């Protein structure tokens, strides 16, 4: 538009995943947020820190696609030369290795630590050992010989599947709460609650969740989504989203995950490819029994839980 300036505010994702052809200037803070895994307490945190020199060059490259551009750096040349590392730390060194450990085991490799240690950027030995102990505790590795258990073999068949979400899906099918289990896993995969954020909505969301007979926030969100899925018509669904303070993008993300999980479960033989009303009723025979639903969630996330 004439006499208009387009301003795009973006996170780290702009370094590699976003290209704006008519961008002619960038402003780089020199900071970024990175997922860092701590094997001692088995936690992953989003940590803010200075970016690397390579990332700073990538950010500079966002400008000047169609003509000469300018990149403004909000940090000194001394900081760039003395404090910033040359390259970012490889992802394999700063994430939980549970899913990778299962994948390597599924390939028939017995000594996972030796196999991963032979890579160009081997992960910390402590992280590999922690992954093995966690997988043994949750029942995916045999405690005597370290081989995959039957449950572990099923989880390994699910590509890029978090072990907790994989257990939730399998347990929900075994115990007759299939549709709810798939929806719960889809909601959890979104990372955050699917509501429109903001301090002004905090109390409204709390009141909204309290309507569901104190079943817990996760099950309450699941029931809200079940109501949404039962609604016919796009306009009626959009009205429901607004009334229940749902984020449209999060809703689409969760529904996309739901479709993906259903496809994965069909591929590994846990769900039928063709629609079967009788079998579907059997797979959801306990969908109204919330004691079983809670037991499935507890079993899937053990031992990462606490009583309240």
Coordinates of C-alpha atoms in Angstrom, one line a residue:
X1 CA 0.0 0.0 0.0
X2 CA 1.3 3.5 -0.7
X3 CA 2.7 5.5 2.2
X4 CA 2.4 2.4 4.4
X5 CA 5.2 0.5 6.2
X6 CA 4.8 -3.2 7.0
X7 CA 6.3 -4.2 10.4
X8 CA 6.7 -7.9 11.2
X9 CA 7.4 -9.0 14.8
X10 CA 8.8 -12.5 15.0
X11 CA 10.6 -15.0 17.3
X12 CA 13.6 -17.2 16.4
X13 CA 11.5 -18.9 13.7
X14 CA 12.2 -16.1 11.3
X15 CA 15.9 -17.2 11.1
X16 CA 15.1 -20.2 9.0
X17 CA 11.4 -20.6 8.5
X18 CA 10.1 -17.2 7.3
X19 CA 11.1 -15.4 4.2
X20 CA 9.4 -12.0 3.4
X21 CA 10.4 -10.9 -0.1
X22 CA 9.9 -7.2 0.4
X23 CA 11.7 -7.0 3.7
X24 CA 14.4 -4.4 3.5
X25 CA 15.4 -3.8 7.1
X26 CA 15.8 -6.1 10.2
X27 CA 16.2 -5.2 13.8
X28 CA 18.1 -7.9 15.7
X29 CA 18.1 -8.0 19.5
X30 CA 20.8 -10.6 19.6
X31 CA 18.7 -12.7 21.9
X32 CA 16.8 -15.9 21.5
X33 CA 14.9 -18.6 23.4
X34 CA 16.2 -22.2 23.2
X35 CA 14.9 -25.4 24.7
X36 CA 17.4 -26.8 27.2
X37 CA 17.1 -30.2 28.8
X38 CA 18.4 -30.8 32.3
X39 CA 19.0 -34.6 32.8
X40 CA 19.5 -34.2 36.6
X41 CA 15.9 -33.3 37.2
X42 CA 14.5 -34.4 33.9
X43 CA 13.1 -31.0 32.9
X44 CA 13.1 -29.0 29.7
X45 CA 13.1 -25.2 29.9
X46 CA 12.8 -22.5 27.4
X47 CA 15.9 -20.4 28.2
X48 CA 16.7 -17.0 26.9
X49 CA 20.3 -16.3 25.9
X50 CA 22.5 -14.6 23.4
X51 CA 22.4 -16.2 19.9
X52 CA 25.4 -17.5 18.0
X53 CA 27.4 -15.6 15.3
X54 CA 25.9 -17.9 12.7
X55 CA 22.4 -17.1 13.8
X56 CA 23.2 -13.3 13.8
X57 CA 24.3 -13.7 10.1
X58 CA 21.1 -15.6 9.3
X59 CA 19.0 -12.8 10.8
X60 CA 21.0 -10.3 8.7
X61 CA 20.2 -12.3 5.6
X62 CA 16.4 -11.7 6.1
X63 CA 16.9 -8.2 4.7
X64 CA 17.7 -7.2 1.2
X65 CA 15.8 -9.9 -0.8
X66 CA 14.6 -7.5 -3.5
X67 CA 17.0 -4.6 -3.1
X68 CA 19.8 -3.4 -0.8
X69 CA 18.8 -3.8 2.8
X70 CA 19.9 -2.7 6.3
X71 CA 20.3 -4.8 9.4
X72 CA 20.3 -3.0 12.7
X73 CA 22.0 -4.9 15.6
X74 CA 21.0 -4.0 19.1
X75 CA 24.3 -5.3 20.6
X76 CA 27.9 -4.1 20.4
X77 CA 30.7 -5.4 18.1
X78 CA 32.6 -6.4 21.2
X79 CA 29.8 -8.5 22.5
X80 CA 29.5 -10.2 19.0
X81 CA 33.2 -11.0 18.9
X82 CA 33.9 -11.9 22.5
X83 CA 30.6 -13.3 24.0
X84 CA 28.8 -15.0 21.1
X85 CA 29.8 -18.5 20.2
X86 CA 30.4 -19.4 16.6
X87 CA 27.7 -21.9 16.1
X88 CA 24.5 -22.9 18.1
X89 CA 24.7 -26.0 20.2
X90 CA 23.3 -29.0 18.3
X91 CA 19.8 -30.0 19.2
X92 CA 20.8 -33.5 20.1
X93 CA 22.8 -32.1 23.0
X94 CA 20.0 -30.1 24.6
X95 CA 16.9 -32.2 24.3
X96 CA 15.4 -35.2 26.1
X97 CA 16.6 -38.4 24.3
X98 CA 13.7 -40.8 25.2
X99 CA 12.1 -40.9 21.8
X100 CA 15.5 -41.1 20.0
X101 CA 16.6 -43.9 22.4
X102 CA 13.5 -45.9 21.6
X103 CA 14.0 -45.4 17.8
X104 CA 17.6 -46.6 18.0
X105 CA 16.6 -49.7 20.1
X106 CA 13.9 -50.5 17.5
X107 CA 16.6 -50.6 14.9
X108 CA 18.1 -53.6 16.7
X109 CA 21.0 -51.8 18.2
X110 CA 21.8 -53.1 21.7
X111 CA 24.4 -50.5 22.9
X112 CA 22.6 -47.3 22.3
X113 CA 25.2 -45.2 24.2
X114 CA 28.0 -46.5 22.0
X115 CA 25.9 -45.9 18.8
X116 CA 25.0 -42.3 19.7
X117 CA 28.5 -41.6 21.0
X118 CA 29.9 -42.3 17.6
X119 CA 28.0 -39.4 16.0
X120 CA 29.6 -36.0 14.9
X121 CA 28.0 -34.3 17.8
X122 CA 27.3 -37.0 20.5
X123 CA 24.8 -36.2 23.2
X124 CA 26.0 -36.1 26.9
X125 CA 26.4 -39.5 28.4
X126 CA 24.4 -38.4 31.4
X127 CA 21.4 -37.6 29.1
X128 CA 21.5 -41.0 27.5
X129 CA 21.7 -42.8 30.9
X130 CA 18.8 -40.7 32.1
X131 CA 16.7 -41.6 29.1
X132 CA 17.4 -45.3 29.6
X133 CA 16.4 -45.1 33.3
X134 CA 13.2 -43.2 32.6
X135 CA 12.2 -45.6 29.8
X136 CA 12.8 -48.6 32.2
X137 CA 10.7 -46.9 34.9
X138 CA 7.7 -46.3 32.6
X139 CA 7.8 -49.8 31.3
X140 CA 9.2 -49.4 27.8
X141 CA 12.6 -51.1 28.4
X142 CA 13.1 -54.4 30.2
X143 CA 14.8 -53.8 33.5
X144 CA 17.0 -57.0 33.1
X145 CA 18.4 -56.9 29.6
X146 CA 17.5 -53.4 28.4
X147 CA 15.5 -54.7 25.4
X148 CA 12.2 -53.1 24.3
X149 CA 9.1 -54.4 26.1
X150 CA 5.9 -55.2 24.2
X151 CA 4.6 -51.7 25.1
X152 CA 8.0 -50.2 24.0
X153 CA 7.8 -52.0 20.6
X154 CA 4.3 -50.5 20.0
X155 CA 5.5 -47.0 21.0
X156 CA 8.5 -47.4 18.6
X157 CA 6.1 -48.0 15.7
X158 CA 4.6 -44.5 16.2
X159 CA 6.8 -42.0 14.4
X160 CA 8.0 -38.9 16.3
X161 CA 5.7 -39.9 19.2
X162 CA 6.4 -38.8 22.7
X163 CA 6.4 -41.9 24.9
X164 CA 3.8 -40.4 27.4
X165 CA 1.5 -39.5 24.6
X166 CA 2.0 -42.9 23.0
X167 CA 1.1 -44.7 26.2
X168 CA -1.9 -42.5 26.6
X169 CA -3.1 -43.5 23.1
X170 CA -2.5 -47.2 23.6
X171 CA -4.0 -47.4 27.1
X172 CA -7.1 -45.4 26.0
X173 CA -7.7 -48.1 23.3
X174 CA -7.1 -51.0 25.7
X175 CA -9.4 -49.6 28.4
X176 CA -12.2 -48.5 26.1
X177 CA -11.8 -44.7 26.0
X178 CA -10.3 -44.4 22.6
X179 CA -11.8 -41.2 21.2
X180 CA -11.2 -39.3 24.5
X181 CA -7.7 -40.6 24.8
X182 CA -6.8 -39.4 21.2
X183 CA -8.4 -36.0 21.9
X184 CA -6.5 -35.7 25.2
X185 CA -3.2 -36.5 23.5
X186 CA -4.0 -34.0 20.8
X187 CA -4.7 -31.3 23.4
X188 CA -1.5 -32.1 25.3
X189 CA 0.6 -32.0 22.1
X190 CA -0.4 -28.3 21.6
X191 CA 1.8 -27.5 24.6
X192 CA -0.5 -24.8 26.1
X193 CA -4.1 -24.5 26.9
X194 CA -6.2 -23.6 23.8
X195 CA -7.7 -20.4 25.2
X196 CA -7.2 -16.8 24.1
X197 CA -4.6 -15.5 26.5
X198 CA -4.4 -12.3 28.4
X199 CA -4.8 -11.3 32.1
X200 CA -8.4 -10.1 31.4
X201 CA -9.5 -13.6 30.4
X202 CA -7.9 -15.4 33.3
X203 CA -10.9 -15.4 35.6
X204 CA -13.3 -16.1 32.8
X205 CA -11.4 -19.2 31.8
X206 CA -11.3 -20.4 35.4
X207 CA -15.1 -20.0 35.7
X208 CA -15.5 -21.8 32.4
X209 CA -13.5 -24.8 33.5
X210 CA -15.2 -24.9 36.9
X211 CA -18.5 -25.8 35.2
X212 CA -17.3 -29.3 34.5
X213 CA -17.9 -30.7 38.0
X214 CA -14.2 -30.4 39.1
X215 CA -13.0 -33.2 36.8
X216 CA -9.7 -31.4 36.3
X217 CA -8.6 -28.8 33.7
X218 CA -7.5 -31.4 31.1
X219 CA -10.7 -33.4 31.1
X220 CA -12.7 -30.1 31.2
X221 CA -10.9 -28.9 28.0
X222 CA -11.5 -32.3 26.4
X223 CA -15.3 -32.0 27.1
X224 CA -15.3 -28.5 25.6
X225 CA -13.7 -29.9 22.4
X226 CA -16.2 -32.8 22.4
X227 CA -19.0 -30.2 22.4
X228 CA -17.3 -28.3 19.6
X229 CA -17.0 -31.5 17.5
X230 CA -20.7 -32.3 18.0
X231 CA -21.7 -28.9 16.5
X232 CA -22.7 -28.8 12.8
X233 CA -22.0 -25.8 10.6
X234 CA -19.1 -23.5 10.4
X235 CA -20.9 -20.4 11.7
X236 CA -22.2 -22.3 14.8
X237 CA -18.7 -23.6 15.5
X238 CA -17.1 -20.1 15.2
X239 CA -19.8 -18.8 17.6
X240 CA -18.9 -21.6 20.1
X241 CA -15.2 -20.7 19.8
X242 CA -15.9 -17.1 20.8
X243 CA -18.2 -18.0 23.6
X244 CA -15.7 -20.4 25.1
X245 CA -12.7 -18.1 24.6
X246 CA -10.9 -20.7 22.5
X247 CA -8.0 -19.8 20.2
X248 CA -8.9 -20.5 16.6
X249 CA -5.3 -21.4 15.7
X250 CA -5.0 -23.7 18.7
X251 CA -8.3 -25.4 17.8
X252 CA -7.1 -26.1 14.2
X253 CA -3.7 -27.3 15.6
X254 CA -5.4 -29.8 18.0
X255 CA -7.8 -31.1 15.3
X256 CA -4.8 -31.6 13.0
X257 CA -3.0 -33.6 15.7
X258 CA -6.1 -35.6 16.3
X259 CA -6.3 -36.6 12.6
X260 CA -2.5 -37.4 12.6
X261 CA -2.9 -39.7 15.7
X262 CA -5.8 -41.5 14.2
X263 CA -3.8 -42.2 11.1
X264 CA -0.8 -43.4 13.1
X265 CA -3.0 -45.8 15.1
X266 CA -4.6 -47.2 12.0
X267 CA -1.2 -47.8 10.5
X268 CA 0.0 -49.8 13.5
X269 CA -3.2 -51.8 13.7
X270 CA -4.8 -50.3 16.8
X271 CA -7.7 -48.7 14.9
X272 CA -9.7 -50.1 12.0
X273 CA -9.2 -48.5 8.5
X274 CA -12.8 -48.8 7.7
X275 CA -15.5 -47.2 9.9
X276 CA -17.2 -49.9 12.0
X277 CA -20.0 -48.6 14.3
X278 CA -20.0 -51.8 16.4
X279 CA -16.2 -51.8 16.9
X280 CA -16.2 -48.0 17.6
X281 CA -18.8 -48.5 20.3
X282 CA -16.6 -51.2 21.9
X283 CA -13.5 -49.0 21.7
X284 CA -15.4 -46.3 23.6
X285 CA -17.4 -48.5 26.0
X286 CA -16.0 -46.7 29.1
X287 CA -16.1 -43.1 27.7
X288 CA -18.4 -42.0 30.5
X289 CA -16.4 -43.6 33.3
X290 CA -14.1 -40.9 34.5
X291 CA -12.4 -43.1 37.0
X292 CA -11.0 -45.1 34.1
X293 CA -10.1 -42.0 32.2
X294 CA -8.1 -40.7 35.2
X295 CA -6.4 -44.1 35.6
X296 CA -5.4 -44.0 31.9
X297 CA -3.9 -40.5 32.3
X298 CA -2.1 -41.5 35.5
X299 CA -0.7 -44.7 33.9
X300 CA 0.5 -42.8 30.8
X301 CA 2.3 -40.1 32.8
X302 CA 3.7 -42.1 35.7
X303 CA 6.1 -41.2 37.4
X304 CA 5.8 -37.6 36.3
X305 CA 2.9 -36.6 38.5
X306 CA 2.1 -35.3 41.9
X307 CA -0.9 -35.7 44.2
X308 CA -2.9 -32.6 45.1

